[in-house]
Tab-separated table of C-alpha atoms and ligand atoms in Angstrom:
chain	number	residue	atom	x	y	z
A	1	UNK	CA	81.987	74.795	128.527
A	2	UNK	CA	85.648	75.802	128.766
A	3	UNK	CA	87.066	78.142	131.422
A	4	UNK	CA	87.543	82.057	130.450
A	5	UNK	CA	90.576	82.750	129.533
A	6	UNK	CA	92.710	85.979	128.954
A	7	UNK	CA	94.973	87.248	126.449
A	8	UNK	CA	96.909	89.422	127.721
A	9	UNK	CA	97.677	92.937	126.168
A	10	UNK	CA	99.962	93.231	123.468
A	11	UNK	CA	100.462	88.918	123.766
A	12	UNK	CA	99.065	85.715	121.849
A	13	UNK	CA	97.715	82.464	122.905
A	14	UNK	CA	96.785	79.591	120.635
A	15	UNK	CA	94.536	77.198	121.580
A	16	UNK	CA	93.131	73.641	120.043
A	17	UNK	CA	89.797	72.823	118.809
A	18	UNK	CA	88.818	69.524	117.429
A	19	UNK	CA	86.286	69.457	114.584
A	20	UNK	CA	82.734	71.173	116.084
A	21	UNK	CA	83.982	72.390	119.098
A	22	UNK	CA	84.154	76.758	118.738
A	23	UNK	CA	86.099	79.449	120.106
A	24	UNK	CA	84.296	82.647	121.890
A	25	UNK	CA	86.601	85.589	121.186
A	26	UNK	CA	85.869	88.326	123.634
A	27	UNK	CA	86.436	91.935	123.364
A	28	UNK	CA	86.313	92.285	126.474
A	29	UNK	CA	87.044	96.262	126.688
A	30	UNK	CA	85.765	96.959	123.168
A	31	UNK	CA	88.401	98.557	121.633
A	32	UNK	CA	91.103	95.760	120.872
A	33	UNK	CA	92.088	94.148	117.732
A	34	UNK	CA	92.648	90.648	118.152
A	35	UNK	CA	94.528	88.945	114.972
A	36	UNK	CA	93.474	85.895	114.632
A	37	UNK	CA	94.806	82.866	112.740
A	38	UNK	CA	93.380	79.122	112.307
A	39	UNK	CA	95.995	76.225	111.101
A	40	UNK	CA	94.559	72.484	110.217
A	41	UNK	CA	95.665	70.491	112.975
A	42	UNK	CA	97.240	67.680	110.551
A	43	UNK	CA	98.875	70.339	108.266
A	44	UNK	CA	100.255	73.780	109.472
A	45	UNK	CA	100.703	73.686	105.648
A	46	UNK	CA	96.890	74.422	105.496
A	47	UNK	CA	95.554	77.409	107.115
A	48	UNK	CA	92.655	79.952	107.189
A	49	UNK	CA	93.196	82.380	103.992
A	50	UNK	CA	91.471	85.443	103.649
A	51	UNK	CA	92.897	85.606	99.859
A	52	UNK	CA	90.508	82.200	99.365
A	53	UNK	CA	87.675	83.260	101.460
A	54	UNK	CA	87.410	86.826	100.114
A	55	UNK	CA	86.469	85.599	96.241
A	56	UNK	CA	83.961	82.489	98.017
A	57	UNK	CA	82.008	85.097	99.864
A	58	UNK	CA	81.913	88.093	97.621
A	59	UNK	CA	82.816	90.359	100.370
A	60	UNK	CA	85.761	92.018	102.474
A	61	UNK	CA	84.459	90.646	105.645
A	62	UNK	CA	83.634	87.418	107.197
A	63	UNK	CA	79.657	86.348	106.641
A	64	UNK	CA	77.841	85.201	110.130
A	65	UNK	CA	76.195	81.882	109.095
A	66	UNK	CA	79.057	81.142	106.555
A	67	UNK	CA	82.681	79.169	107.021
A	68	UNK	CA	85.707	80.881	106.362
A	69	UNK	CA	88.144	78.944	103.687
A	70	UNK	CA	91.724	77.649	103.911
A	71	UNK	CA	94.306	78.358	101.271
A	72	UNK	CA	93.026	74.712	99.898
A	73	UNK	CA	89.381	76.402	99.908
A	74	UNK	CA	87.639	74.057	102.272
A	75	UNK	CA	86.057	75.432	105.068
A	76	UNK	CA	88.107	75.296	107.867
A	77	UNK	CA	86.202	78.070	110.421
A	78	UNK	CA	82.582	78.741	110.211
A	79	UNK	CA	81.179	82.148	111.419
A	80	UNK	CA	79.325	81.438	113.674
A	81	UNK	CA	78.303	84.383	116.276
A	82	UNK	CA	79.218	88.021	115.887
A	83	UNK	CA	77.885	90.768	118.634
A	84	UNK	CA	79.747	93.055	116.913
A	85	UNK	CA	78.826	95.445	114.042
A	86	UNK	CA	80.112	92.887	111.986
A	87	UNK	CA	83.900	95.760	110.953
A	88	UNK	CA	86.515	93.188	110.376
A	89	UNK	CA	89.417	93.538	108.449
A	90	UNK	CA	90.669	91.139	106.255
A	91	UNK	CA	93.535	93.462	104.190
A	92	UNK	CA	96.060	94.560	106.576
A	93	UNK	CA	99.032	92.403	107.179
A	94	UNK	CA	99.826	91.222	110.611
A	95	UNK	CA	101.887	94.173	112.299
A	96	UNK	CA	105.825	93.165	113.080
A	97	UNK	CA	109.163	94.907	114.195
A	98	UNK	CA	109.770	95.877	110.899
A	99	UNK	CA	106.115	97.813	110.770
A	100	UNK	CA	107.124	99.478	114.021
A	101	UNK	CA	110.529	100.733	112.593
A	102	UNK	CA	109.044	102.539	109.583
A	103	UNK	CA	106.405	104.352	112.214
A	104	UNK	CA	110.014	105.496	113.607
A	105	UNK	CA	110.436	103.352	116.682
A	106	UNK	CA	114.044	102.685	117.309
A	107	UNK	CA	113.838	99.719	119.587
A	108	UNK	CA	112.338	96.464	119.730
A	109	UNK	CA	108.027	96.590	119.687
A	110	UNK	CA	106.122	94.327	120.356
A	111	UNK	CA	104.175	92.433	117.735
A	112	UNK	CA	101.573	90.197	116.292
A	113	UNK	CA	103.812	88.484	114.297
A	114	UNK	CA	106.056	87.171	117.194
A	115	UNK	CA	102.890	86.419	118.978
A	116	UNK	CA	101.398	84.391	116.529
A	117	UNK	CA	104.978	82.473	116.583
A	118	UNK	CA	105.693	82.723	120.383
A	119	UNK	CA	101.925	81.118	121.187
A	120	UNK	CA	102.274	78.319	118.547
A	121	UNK	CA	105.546	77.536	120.234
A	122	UNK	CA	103.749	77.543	123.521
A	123	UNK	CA	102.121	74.351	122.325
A	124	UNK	CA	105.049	72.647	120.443
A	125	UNK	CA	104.179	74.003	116.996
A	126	UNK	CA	105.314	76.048	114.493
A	127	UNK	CA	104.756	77.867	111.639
A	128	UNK	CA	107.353	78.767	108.649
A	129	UNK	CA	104.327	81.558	108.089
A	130	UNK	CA	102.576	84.048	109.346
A	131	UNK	CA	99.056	84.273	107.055
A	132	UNK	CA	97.128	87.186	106.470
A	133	UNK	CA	95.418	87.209	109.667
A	134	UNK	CA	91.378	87.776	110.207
A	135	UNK	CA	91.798	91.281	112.193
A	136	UNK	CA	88.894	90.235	114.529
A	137	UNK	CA	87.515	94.704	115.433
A	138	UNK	CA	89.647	96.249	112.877
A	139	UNK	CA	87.828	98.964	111.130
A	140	UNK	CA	89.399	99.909	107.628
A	141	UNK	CA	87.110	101.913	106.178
A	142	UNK	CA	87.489	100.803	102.102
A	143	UNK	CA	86.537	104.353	99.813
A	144	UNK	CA	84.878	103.803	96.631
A	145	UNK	CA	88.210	104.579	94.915
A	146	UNK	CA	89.914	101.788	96.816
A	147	UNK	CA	91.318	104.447	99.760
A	148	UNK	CA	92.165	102.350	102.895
A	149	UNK	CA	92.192	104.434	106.608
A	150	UNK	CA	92.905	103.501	110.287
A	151	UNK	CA	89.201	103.613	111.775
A	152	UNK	CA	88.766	103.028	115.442
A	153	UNK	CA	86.769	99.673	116.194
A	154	UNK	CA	83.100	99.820	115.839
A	155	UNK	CA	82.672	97.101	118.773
A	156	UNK	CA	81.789	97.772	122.336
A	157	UNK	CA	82.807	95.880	125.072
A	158	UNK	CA	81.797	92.213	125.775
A	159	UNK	CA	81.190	92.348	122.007
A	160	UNK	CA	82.077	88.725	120.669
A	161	UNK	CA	82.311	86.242	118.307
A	162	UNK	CA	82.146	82.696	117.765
A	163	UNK	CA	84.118	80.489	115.190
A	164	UNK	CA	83.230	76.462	114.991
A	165	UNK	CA	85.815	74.583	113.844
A	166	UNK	CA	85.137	72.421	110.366
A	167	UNK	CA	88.389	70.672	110.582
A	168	UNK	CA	90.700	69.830	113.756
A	169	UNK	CA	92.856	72.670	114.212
A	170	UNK	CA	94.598	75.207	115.988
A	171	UNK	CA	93.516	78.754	116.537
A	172	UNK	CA	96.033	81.369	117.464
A	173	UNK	CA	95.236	84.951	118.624
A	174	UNK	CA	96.991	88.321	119.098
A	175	UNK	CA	96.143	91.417	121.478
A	176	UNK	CA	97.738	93.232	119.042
A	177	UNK	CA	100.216	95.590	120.586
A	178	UNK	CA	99.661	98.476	118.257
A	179	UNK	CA	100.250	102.061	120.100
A	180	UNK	CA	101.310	104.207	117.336
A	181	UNK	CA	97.781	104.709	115.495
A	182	UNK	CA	94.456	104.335	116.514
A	183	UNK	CA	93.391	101.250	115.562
A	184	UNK	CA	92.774	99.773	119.173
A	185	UNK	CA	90.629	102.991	119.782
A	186	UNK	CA	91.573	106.942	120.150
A	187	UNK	CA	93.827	105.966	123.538
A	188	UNK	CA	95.910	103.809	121.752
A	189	UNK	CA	96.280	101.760	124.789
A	190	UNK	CA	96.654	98.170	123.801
A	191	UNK	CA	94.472	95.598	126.427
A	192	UNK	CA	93.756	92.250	127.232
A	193	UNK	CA	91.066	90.293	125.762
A	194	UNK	CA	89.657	86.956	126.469
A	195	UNK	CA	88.358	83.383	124.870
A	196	UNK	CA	86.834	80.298	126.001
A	197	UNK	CA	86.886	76.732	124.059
A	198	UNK	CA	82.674	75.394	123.744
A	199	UNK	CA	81.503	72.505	122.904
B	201	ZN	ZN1	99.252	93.845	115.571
């Protein structure tokens, strides 16, 4: 069983599994996104898609007791554990300076974008992308006529999930740093949150 350990607010880590070892996400305050992205370990060309998984599961979130699909539609993730309501979001784009600049911030934010890059690089990889990530806690409440909203995460804390790896790979994460809506809960105070490699 691998040590706890933290991401910090508004940062990323990325860590290795090899195939049937899982990550424990941990929301450890309940209230904090976590973007979350998986890459095979023999081809950052190959990497968890929710554009492949969405059509294999019929549904806008990840299934527990179900793998989540690569943009080559093999499993590369498998839901494993979810404490959670179950309110992830699989829609929004990962959040970058750009994002920040149209909410009218005039200097550099941070984001999940150059975390996912900055915690790849951490471990002598990179990425020429940056996937759709699974938005581990985000709540966007989908209206019958398509209508998308901020919600505030569902999930309280210690709330968790597990993901088993089907393939070798690497699994990067984001605290992301979002302060300008309330998507990491009514304070809008981005936190740290916390995983642990099993198996
Ligand atoms: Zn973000």
């Amino acid at each position: 069983m691998g040590e706890f350990m933290t991401i910090p607010a508004r940062h990323g880590r990325a860590a290795r599994l090899t195939k049937g070892q899982s990550i424990q996400i941990i929301n450890t305050h309940g209230s904090q996104v976590v973007d979350t992205w998986c890459f095979s370990a023999e081809d950052m060309g190959e990497f968890m898609s929710n554009e492949h998984s969405r059509p294999t599961l019929g549904r806008i979130f990840p299934v527990v007791g179900k793998p989540i699909y690569s943009n080559r539609r093999r499993p590369i993730l498998f839901f494993a554990e979810d404490t959670s309501p179950g309110r992830h979001d699989t829609i929004i784009a990962a959040c970058d300076d750009y994002r920040y600049g149209l909410l009218g911030c005039t200097e550099y934010h941070d984001n999940c974008t150059d975390n996912l890059h900055a915690a790849l690089r951490a471990i002598g990889l990179r990425s020429p992308e940056t996937p759709s990530p699974l938005n581990l806690w985000m709540n966007i409440p989908v209206g019958p006529d398509g209508a998308t909203s901020w919600g505030e995460p569902l999930s309280k804390p210690g709330d968790y999930v597990v993901l088993r790896a089907e393939m070798d790979c690497v699994v990067a994460m984001s605290a992301c740093p979002q302060d300008m809506l309330p998507i990491n809960g009514r304070g809008m105070k981005p936190v740290e949150a916390h995983y642990r490699v099993v198996g």
